[in-house]
Amino acid sequence: TQLLEQSPQFLSIQEGENLTVYCNSSSVFSSLQWYRQEPGEGPVLLVTVVTGGEVKKLKRLTFQFGDARKDSSLHITAAQPGDTGLYLCAGGGYIPTFGRGTSLIVHP
Amino acid sequence: EAQVTQNPRYLITVTGKKLTVTCSQNMNHEYMSWYRQDPGLGLRQIYYSMNVEVTDKGDVPEGYKVSRKEKRNFPLILESPSPNQTSLYFCASRRDRKNIQYFGAGTRLSVL
């Protein structure tokens, strides 16, 4: 099974701050997905990155796939309380591998 | 509205008492999966199904069974639950291997 390491595990910041979450592996993935999960709900897909070096933007969220397709990052600009949640990266096919997640809390 | 519906949302049971968690999707998706989510371990796939009557083991299949008699339904069966199966369970579906995966709202199971 391919492993995905996410860091940091926990992040507690003030509204307006910037942050970056990392997702790293020693394996090459054909694609990586980023999900956000809110308490009491299932994960919801934010983005899929496919091409090495690819950058995708979703409002204040910027996702990057490493050139070697082994790592990815999620950068949030000017975080807001509504960004609070568990951020998960996932890769793979029939049996996708999920990272353990980064729990983000944004304080007003 | 595209939905994956799990029932029940919460379940407390005792060791050895058979239970079924139902999952239904209304998107005519081929692929369906079951995951469990545990603190510090993340989401791990239990079983998946690529189509009706086609199921296969994921990373942690021990103690679980599934069936796919119809495209829309993918129940998870615990024949003899044990306390180590206390977890948060998610069902998911997607059109094919490369498409968006939609998750249900989760079933929180406690086995005493």
PDB file of C-alpha atoms in Angstrom:
ATOM      1  CA  THR A   1       0.000   0.000   0.000  1.00  0.00           C
ATOM      2  CA  GLN A   2       1.294   3.432  -0.914  1.00  0.00           C
ATOM      3  CA  LEU A   3       1.633   5.789   2.045  1.00  0.00           C
ATOM      4  CA  LEU A   4       0.765   9.475   2.226  1.00  0.00           C
ATOM      5  CA  GLU A   5       2.160  11.570   5.059  1.00  0.00           C
ATOM      6  CA  GLN A   6       0.388  14.795   5.897  1.00  0.00           C
ATOM      7  CA  SER A   7       1.801  17.633   7.939  1.00  0.00           C
ATOM      8  CA  PRO A   8       1.131  19.318  10.176  1.00  0.00           C
ATOM      9  CA  GLN A   9      -1.341  17.072  11.960  1.00  0.00           C
ATOM     10  CA  PHE A  10      -2.966  19.998  13.758  1.00  0.00           C
ATOM     11  CA  LEU A  11      -3.073  23.697  12.991  1.00  0.00           C
ATOM     12  CA  SER A  12      -4.720  26.412  15.050  1.00  0.00           C
ATOM     13  CA  ILE A  13      -4.506  29.921  13.627  1.00  0.00           C
ATOM     14  CA  GLN A  14      -6.188  33.313  13.703  1.00  0.00           C
ATOM     15  CA  GLU A  15      -8.478  34.609  11.013  1.00  0.00           C
ATOM     16  CA  GLY A  16      -6.504  36.334   8.260  1.00  0.00           C
ATOM     17  CA  GLU A  17      -3.358  34.231   8.566  1.00  0.00           C
ATOM     18  CA  ASN A  18      -1.915  32.187   5.726  1.00  0.00           C
ATOM     19  CA  LEU A  19      -1.102  28.494   6.004  1.00  0.00           C
ATOM     20  CA  THR A  20       0.263  25.582   4.035  1.00  0.00           C
ATOM     21  CA  VAL A  21      -0.531  21.900   4.445  1.00  0.00           C
ATOM     22  CA  TYR A  22       1.737  19.246   2.963  1.00  0.00           C
ATOM     23  CA  CYS A  23       1.118  15.778   1.597  1.00  0.00           C
ATOM     24  CA  ASN A  24       4.199  13.657   0.902  1.00  0.00           C
ATOM     25  CA  SER A  25       4.927  10.171  -0.333  1.00  0.00           C
ATOM     26  CA  SER A  26       7.847   8.086  -1.522  1.00  0.00           C
ATOM     27  CA  SER A  27       5.582   6.708  -4.250  1.00  0.00           C
ATOM     28  CA  VAL A  28       4.482   8.251  -7.512  1.00  0.00           C
ATOM     29  CA  PHE A  29       0.756   8.866  -7.872  1.00  0.00           C
ATOM     30  CA  SER A  30      -1.106   9.282 -11.139  1.00  0.00           C
ATOM     31  CA  SER A  31      -3.307  11.846  -9.381  1.00  0.00           C
ATOM     32  CA  LEU A  32      -3.895  13.317  -5.960  1.00  0.00           C
ATOM     33  CA  GLN A  33      -7.111  14.573  -4.476  1.00  0.00           C
ATOM     34  CA  TRP A  34      -7.709  17.021  -1.650  1.00  0.00           C
ATOM     35  CA  TYR A  35     -10.826  16.735   0.499  1.00  0.00           C
ATOM     36  CA  ARG A  36     -12.289  18.765   3.343  1.00  0.00           C
ATOM     37  CA  GLN A  37     -14.290  17.043   6.030  1.00  0.00           C
ATOM     38  CA  GLU A  38     -16.453  18.903   8.517  1.00  0.00           C
ATOM     39  CA  PRO A  39     -17.594  17.391  11.817  1.00  0.00           C
ATOM     40  CA  GLY A  40     -20.469  14.967  11.368  1.00  0.00           C
ATOM     41  CA  GLU A  41     -20.086  14.808   7.615  1.00  0.00           C
ATOM     42  CA  GLY A  42     -18.230  12.841   4.989  1.00  0.00           C
ATOM     43  CA  PRO A  43     -15.230  14.189   3.064  1.00  0.00           C
ATOM     44  CA  VAL A  44     -16.022  16.506   0.174  1.00  0.00           C
ATOM     45  CA  LEU A  45     -13.684  16.700  -2.800  1.00  0.00           C
ATOM     46  CA  LEU A  46     -11.977  20.075  -3.275  1.00  0.00           C
ATOM     47  CA  VAL A  47      -9.684  19.362  -6.199  1.00  0.00           C
ATOM     48  CA  THR A  48      -7.843  16.698  -8.186  1.00  0.00           C
ATOM     49  CA  VAL A  49      -4.337  17.341  -9.506  1.00  0.00           C
ATOM     50  CA  VAL A  50      -3.046  15.145 -12.274  1.00  0.00           C
ATOM     51  CA  THR A  51      -0.010  16.654 -13.991  1.00  0.00           C
ATOM     52  CA  GLY A  52       3.369  17.059 -12.311  1.00  0.00           C
ATOM     53  CA  GLY A  53       3.910  20.720 -11.421  1.00  0.00           C
ATOM     54  CA  GLU A  54       0.231  21.504 -11.815  1.00  0.00           C
ATOM     55  CA  VAL A  55      -1.215  24.400  -9.814  1.00  0.00           C
ATOM     56  CA  LYS A  56      -4.941  24.796  -9.257  1.00  0.00           C
ATOM     57  CA  LYS A  57      -6.723  27.623  -7.502  1.00  0.00           C
ATOM     58  CA  LEU A  58     -10.068  27.521  -5.768  1.00  0.00           C
ATOM     59  CA  LYS A  59     -10.777  31.028  -4.452  1.00  0.00           C
ATOM     60  CA  ARG A  60      -8.314  31.455  -1.541  1.00  0.00           C
ATOM     61  CA  LEU A  61      -7.037  27.878  -1.807  1.00  0.00           C
ATOM     62  CA  THR A  62      -4.034  27.026  -3.996  1.00  0.00           C
ATOM     63  CA  PHE A  63      -3.147  23.400  -4.686  1.00  0.00           C
ATOM     64  CA  GLN A  64       0.138  22.261  -6.157  1.00  0.00           C
ATOM     65  CA  PHE A  65       1.256  18.842  -7.380  1.00  0.00           C
ATOM     66  CA  GLY A  66       4.983  18.182  -7.185  1.00  0.00           C
ATOM     67  CA  ASP A  67       6.974  17.805 -10.385  1.00  0.00           C
ATOM     68  CA  ALA A  68       7.672  14.156  -9.572  1.00  0.00           C
ATOM     69  CA  ARG A  69       4.029  13.517  -8.601  1.00  0.00           C
ATOM     70  CA  LYS A  70       5.068  12.328  -5.145  1.00  0.00           C
ATOM     71  CA  ASP A  71       3.895  15.295  -3.117  1.00  0.00           C
ATOM     72  CA  SER A  72       1.319  18.022  -3.002  1.00  0.00           C
ATOM     73  CA  SER A  73       0.575  21.147  -1.007  1.00  0.00           C
ATOM     74  CA  LEU A  74      -2.485  23.160  -0.114  1.00  0.00           C
ATOM     75  CA  HIS A  75      -2.017  26.843   0.643  1.00  0.00           C
ATOM     76  CA  ILE A  76      -4.817  28.920   2.143  1.00  0.00           C
ATOM     77  CA  THR A  77      -4.568  32.696   1.968  1.00  0.00           C
ATOM     78  CA  ALA A  78      -6.263  34.854   4.587  1.00  0.00           C
ATOM     79  CA  ALA A  79      -7.896  31.951   6.376  1.00  0.00           C
ATOM     80  CA  GLN A  80     -11.468  32.367   7.608  1.00  0.00           C
ATOM     81  CA  PRO A  81     -13.409  30.503  10.324  1.00  0.00           C
ATOM     82  CA  GLY A  82     -15.362  28.762   7.563  1.00  0.00           C
ATOM     83  CA  ASP A  83     -12.128  27.050   6.492  1.00  0.00           C
ATOM     84  CA  THR A  84     -12.117  25.086   9.749  1.00  0.00           C
ATOM     85  CA  GLY A  85     -12.150  21.354   9.104  1.00  0.00           C
ATOM     86  CA  LEU A  86     -10.108  18.249   8.450  1.00  0.00           C
ATOM     87  CA  TYR A  87      -8.127  18.392   5.211  1.00  0.00           C
ATOM     88  CA  LEU A  88      -7.307  15.056   3.623  1.00  0.00           C
ATOM     89  CA  CYS A  89      -5.137  14.194   0.673  1.00  0.00           C
ATOM     90  CA  ALA A  90      -5.697  10.953  -1.222  1.00  0.00           C
ATOM     91  CA  GLY A  91      -4.124   9.169  -4.147  1.00  0.00           C
ATOM     92  CA  GLY A  92      -4.371   5.908  -6.005  1.00  0.00           C
ATOM     93  CA  GLY A  93      -6.951   3.984  -7.968  1.00  0.00           C
ATOM     94  CA  TYR A  94      -9.136   1.063  -6.967  1.00  0.00           C
ATOM     95  CA  ILE A  95      -7.872   1.214  -3.385  1.00  0.00           C
ATOM     96  CA  PRO A  96      -7.123   4.906  -2.796  1.00  0.00           C
ATOM     97  CA  THR A  97      -4.680   5.808  -0.055  1.00  0.00           C
ATOM     98  CA  PHE A  98      -5.669   8.590   2.300  1.00  0.00           C
ATOM     99  CA  GLY A  99      -3.362  10.658   4.430  1.00  0.00           C
ATOM    100  CA  ARG A 100      -4.237  10.930   8.126  1.00  0.00           C
ATOM    101  CA  GLY A 101      -5.387  14.489   7.662  1.00  0.00           C
ATOM    102  CA  THR A 102      -4.626  17.963   8.929  1.00  0.00           C
ATOM    103  CA  SER A 103      -7.090  19.321  11.440  1.00  0.00           C
ATOM    104  CA  LEU A 104      -7.391  23.082  10.929  1.00  0.00           C
ATOM    105  CA  ILE A 105      -9.053  25.485  13.328  1.00  0.00           C
ATOM    106  CA  VAL A 106      -9.373  29.131  12.340  1.00  0.00           C
ATOM    107  CA  HIS A 107     -10.265  31.394  15.253  1.00  0.00           C
ATOM    108  CA  PRO A 108     -12.280  34.566  14.590  1.00  0.00           C
TER     109      PRO A 108
ATOM    110  CA  GLU B   1     -29.728  16.051  -5.753  1.00  0.00           C
ATOM    111  CA  ALA B   2     -26.751  13.684  -5.933  1.00  0.00           C
ATOM    112  CA  GLN B   3     -26.668  11.715  -2.716  1.00  0.00           C
ATOM    113  CA  VAL B   4     -25.067   8.831  -0.913  1.00  0.00           C
ATOM    114  CA  THR B   5     -27.333   7.825   1.949  1.00  0.00           C
ATOM    115  CA  GLN B   6     -26.179   5.722   4.876  1.00  0.00           C
ATOM    116  CA  ASN B   7     -28.316   4.256   7.636  1.00  0.00           C
ATOM    117  CA  PRO B   8     -28.234   4.292  10.521  1.00  0.00           C
ATOM    118  CA  ARG B   9     -26.176   7.385  11.381  1.00  0.00           C
ATOM    119  CA  TYR B  10     -25.497   6.113  14.894  1.00  0.00           C
ATOM    120  CA  LEU B  11     -25.498   2.575  16.238  1.00  0.00           C
ATOM    121  CA  ILE B  12     -24.590   1.063  19.583  1.00  0.00           C
ATOM    122  CA  THR B  13     -24.512  -2.714  19.732  1.00  0.00           C
ATOM    123  CA  VAL B  14     -22.981  -5.579  21.661  1.00  0.00           C
ATOM    124  CA  THR B  15     -20.272  -8.020  20.709  1.00  0.00           C
ATOM    125  CA  GLY B  16     -21.479 -10.793  18.422  1.00  0.00           C
ATOM    126  CA  LYS B  17     -24.816  -9.299  17.409  1.00  0.00           C
ATOM    127  CA  LYS B  18     -25.005  -9.235  13.614  1.00  0.00           C
ATOM    128  CA  LEU B  19     -25.655  -5.855  12.049  1.00  0.00           C
ATOM    129  CA  THR B  20     -26.001  -4.276   8.624  1.00  0.00           C
ATOM    130  CA  VAL B  21     -25.267  -0.713   7.613  1.00  0.00           C
ATOM    131  CA  THR B  22     -27.068   0.247   4.448  1.00  0.00           C
ATOM    132  CA  CYS B  23     -25.740   2.491   1.689  1.00  0.00           C
ATOM    133  CA  SER B  24     -27.635   3.772  -1.295  1.00  0.00           C
ATOM    134  CA  GLN B  25     -26.649   6.151  -4.106  1.00  0.00           C
ATOM    135  CA  ASN B  26     -28.879   7.875  -6.644  1.00  0.00           C
ATOM    136  CA  MET B  27     -26.250   8.724  -9.254  1.00  0.00           C
ATOM    137  CA  ASN B  28     -26.152   5.416 -11.136  1.00  0.00           C
ATOM    138  CA  HIS B  29     -22.476   5.080 -10.206  1.00  0.00           C
ATOM    139  CA  GLU B  30     -20.533   1.931 -11.024  1.00  0.00           C
ATOM    140  CA  TYR B  31     -18.063   2.155  -8.153  1.00  0.00           C
ATOM    141  CA  MET B  32     -18.954   1.969  -4.491  1.00  0.00           C
ATOM    142  CA  SER B  33     -16.704   1.651  -1.446  1.00  0.00           C
ATOM    143  CA  TRP B  34     -16.776   1.329   2.305  1.00  0.00           C
ATOM    144  CA  TYR B  35     -14.235   3.038   4.537  1.00  0.00           C
ATOM    145  CA  ARG B  36     -13.598   3.235   8.233  1.00  0.00           C
ATOM    146  CA  GLN B  37     -12.089   6.298   9.848  1.00  0.00           C
ATOM    147  CA  ASP B  38     -10.175   6.022  13.106  1.00  0.00           C
ATOM    148  CA  PRO B  39      -8.241   8.696  15.027  1.00  0.00           C
ATOM    149  CA  GLY B  40      -4.619   8.755  13.958  1.00  0.00           C
ATOM    150  CA  LEU B  41      -5.193   6.225  11.197  1.00  0.00           C
ATOM    151  CA  GLY B  42      -7.195   8.205   8.677  1.00  0.00           C
ATOM    152  CA  LEU B  43      -9.570   6.659   6.177  1.00  0.00           C
ATOM    153  CA  ARG B  44      -8.990   3.037   5.256  1.00  0.00           C
ATOM    154  CA  GLN B  45     -10.888   1.164   2.591  1.00  0.00           C
ATOM    155  CA  ILE B  46     -12.720  -1.979   3.731  1.00  0.00           C
ATOM    156  CA  TYR B  47     -14.289  -3.246   0.507  1.00  0.00           C
ATOM    157  CA  TYR B  48     -15.088  -1.852  -2.885  1.00  0.00           C
ATOM    158  CA  SER B  49     -17.301  -2.830  -5.783  1.00  0.00           C
ATOM    159  CA  MET B  50     -16.773  -2.025  -9.432  1.00  0.00           C
ATOM    160  CA  ASN B  51     -20.223  -3.148 -10.506  1.00  0.00           C
ATOM    161  CA  VAL B  52     -23.157  -5.369  -9.631  1.00  0.00           C
ATOM    162  CA  GLU B  53     -21.999  -8.720  -8.249  1.00  0.00           C
ATOM    163  CA  VAL B  54     -18.346  -7.577  -8.385  1.00  0.00           C
ATOM    164  CA  THR B  55     -16.730  -6.891  -5.018  1.00  0.00           C
ATOM    165  CA  ASP B  56     -13.160  -6.923  -3.796  1.00  0.00           C
ATOM    166  CA  LYS B  57     -11.213  -6.476  -0.583  1.00  0.00           C
ATOM    167  CA  GLY B  58      -9.674  -3.196   0.399  1.00  0.00           C
ATOM    168  CA  ASP B  59      -6.979  -2.647   2.993  1.00  0.00           C
ATOM    169  CA  VAL B  60      -8.916  -3.813   6.070  1.00  0.00           C
ATOM    170  CA  PRO B  61     -11.591  -6.376   5.073  1.00  0.00           C
ATOM    171  CA  GLU B  62     -11.336  -8.728   8.067  1.00  0.00           C
ATOM    172  CA  GLY B  63     -14.606  -9.048   9.981  1.00  0.00           C
ATOM    173  CA  TYR B  64     -16.724  -7.455   7.257  1.00  0.00           C
ATOM    174  CA  LYS B  65     -18.853  -8.629   4.359  1.00  0.00           C
ATOM    175  CA  VAL B  66     -20.503  -6.728   1.535  1.00  0.00           C
ATOM    176  CA  SER B  67     -22.905  -7.462  -1.274  1.00  0.00           C
ATOM    177  CA  ARG B  68     -23.811  -5.675  -4.503  1.00  0.00           C
ATOM    178  CA  LYS B  69     -27.020  -7.174  -5.786  1.00  0.00           C
ATOM    179  CA  GLU B  70     -28.224  -3.876  -7.233  1.00  0.00           C
ATOM    180  CA  LYS B  71     -26.265  -0.965  -8.622  1.00  0.00           C
ATOM    181  CA  ARG B  72     -27.611   1.571  -6.135  1.00  0.00           C
ATOM    182  CA  ASN B  73     -27.118  -0.413  -2.912  1.00  0.00           C
ATOM    183  CA  PHE B  74     -23.970  -1.594  -1.179  1.00  0.00           C
ATOM    184  CA  PRO B  75     -24.653  -2.823   2.371  1.00  0.00           C
ATOM    185  CA  LEU B  76     -21.876  -3.457   4.879  1.00  0.00           C
ATOM    186  CA  ILE B  77     -22.425  -6.508   7.061  1.00  0.00           C
ATOM    187  CA  LEU B  78     -20.751  -7.280  10.366  1.00  0.00           C
ATOM    188  CA  GLU B  79     -21.591 -10.917  11.099  1.00  0.00           C
ATOM    189  CA  SER B  80     -20.101 -10.916  14.590  1.00  0.00           C
ATOM    190  CA  PRO B  81     -19.048  -7.419  15.600  1.00  0.00           C
ATOM    191  CA  SER B  82     -16.196  -6.952  18.026  1.00  0.00           C
ATOM    192  CA  PRO B  83     -15.104  -3.865  20.011  1.00  0.00           C
ATOM    193  CA  ASN B  84     -12.211  -3.211  17.609  1.00  0.00           C
ATOM    194  CA  GLN B  85     -14.805  -2.488  14.946  1.00  0.00           C
ATOM    195  CA  THR B  86     -15.956   0.560  16.866  1.00  0.00           C
ATOM    196  CA  SER B  87     -15.353   3.288  14.319  1.00  0.00           C
ATOM    197  CA  LEU B  88     -16.809   5.888  11.984  1.00  0.00           C
ATOM    198  CA  TYR B  89     -17.854   4.279   8.706  1.00  0.00           C
ATOM    199  CA  PHE B  90     -18.296   5.963   5.347  1.00  0.00           C
ATOM    200  CA  CYS B  91     -19.814   4.721   2.144  1.00  0.00           C
ATOM    201  CA  ALA B  92     -18.721   6.345  -1.108  1.00  0.00           C
ATOM    202  CA  SER B  93     -19.573   6.096  -4.775  1.00  0.00           C
ATOM    203  CA  ARG B  94     -18.110   7.343  -8.061  1.00  0.00           C
ATOM    204  CA  ARG B  95     -18.878   6.943 -11.726  1.00  0.00           C
ATOM    205  CA  ASP B  96     -15.551   5.289 -12.501  1.00  0.00           C
ATOM    206  CA  ARG B  97     -12.037   5.036 -11.106  1.00  0.00           C
ATOM    207  CA  LYS B  98     -11.017   8.518 -12.251  1.00  0.00           C
ATOM    208  CA  ASN B  99     -14.098  10.424 -11.211  1.00  0.00           C
ATOM    209  CA  ILE B 100     -15.157  12.374  -8.170  1.00  0.00           C
ATOM    210  CA  GLN B 101     -15.884  10.212  -5.160  1.00  0.00           C
ATOM    211  CA  TYR B 102     -19.013  11.188  -3.199  1.00  0.00           C
ATOM    212  CA  PHE B 103     -19.183  10.247   0.464  1.00  0.00           C
ATOM    213  CA  GLY B 104     -22.142   9.572   2.690  1.00  0.00           C
ATOM    214  CA  ALA B 105     -22.535  11.410   5.993  1.00  0.00           C
ATOM    215  CA  GLY B 106     -21.109   8.525   8.004  1.00  0.00           C
ATOM    216  CA  THR B 107     -22.263   5.906  10.498  1.00  0.00           C
ATOM    217  CA  ARG B 108     -20.805   6.026  13.970  1.00  0.00           C
ATOM    218  CA  LEU B 109     -20.706   2.488  15.363  1.00  0.00           C
ATOM    219  CA  SER B 110     -19.928   1.506  18.929  1.00  0.00           C
ATOM    220  CA  VAL B 111     -19.520  -2.173  19.772  1.00  0.00           C
ATOM    221  CA  LEU B 112     -19.624  -2.848  23.514  1.00  0.00           C
TER     222      LEU B 112
END
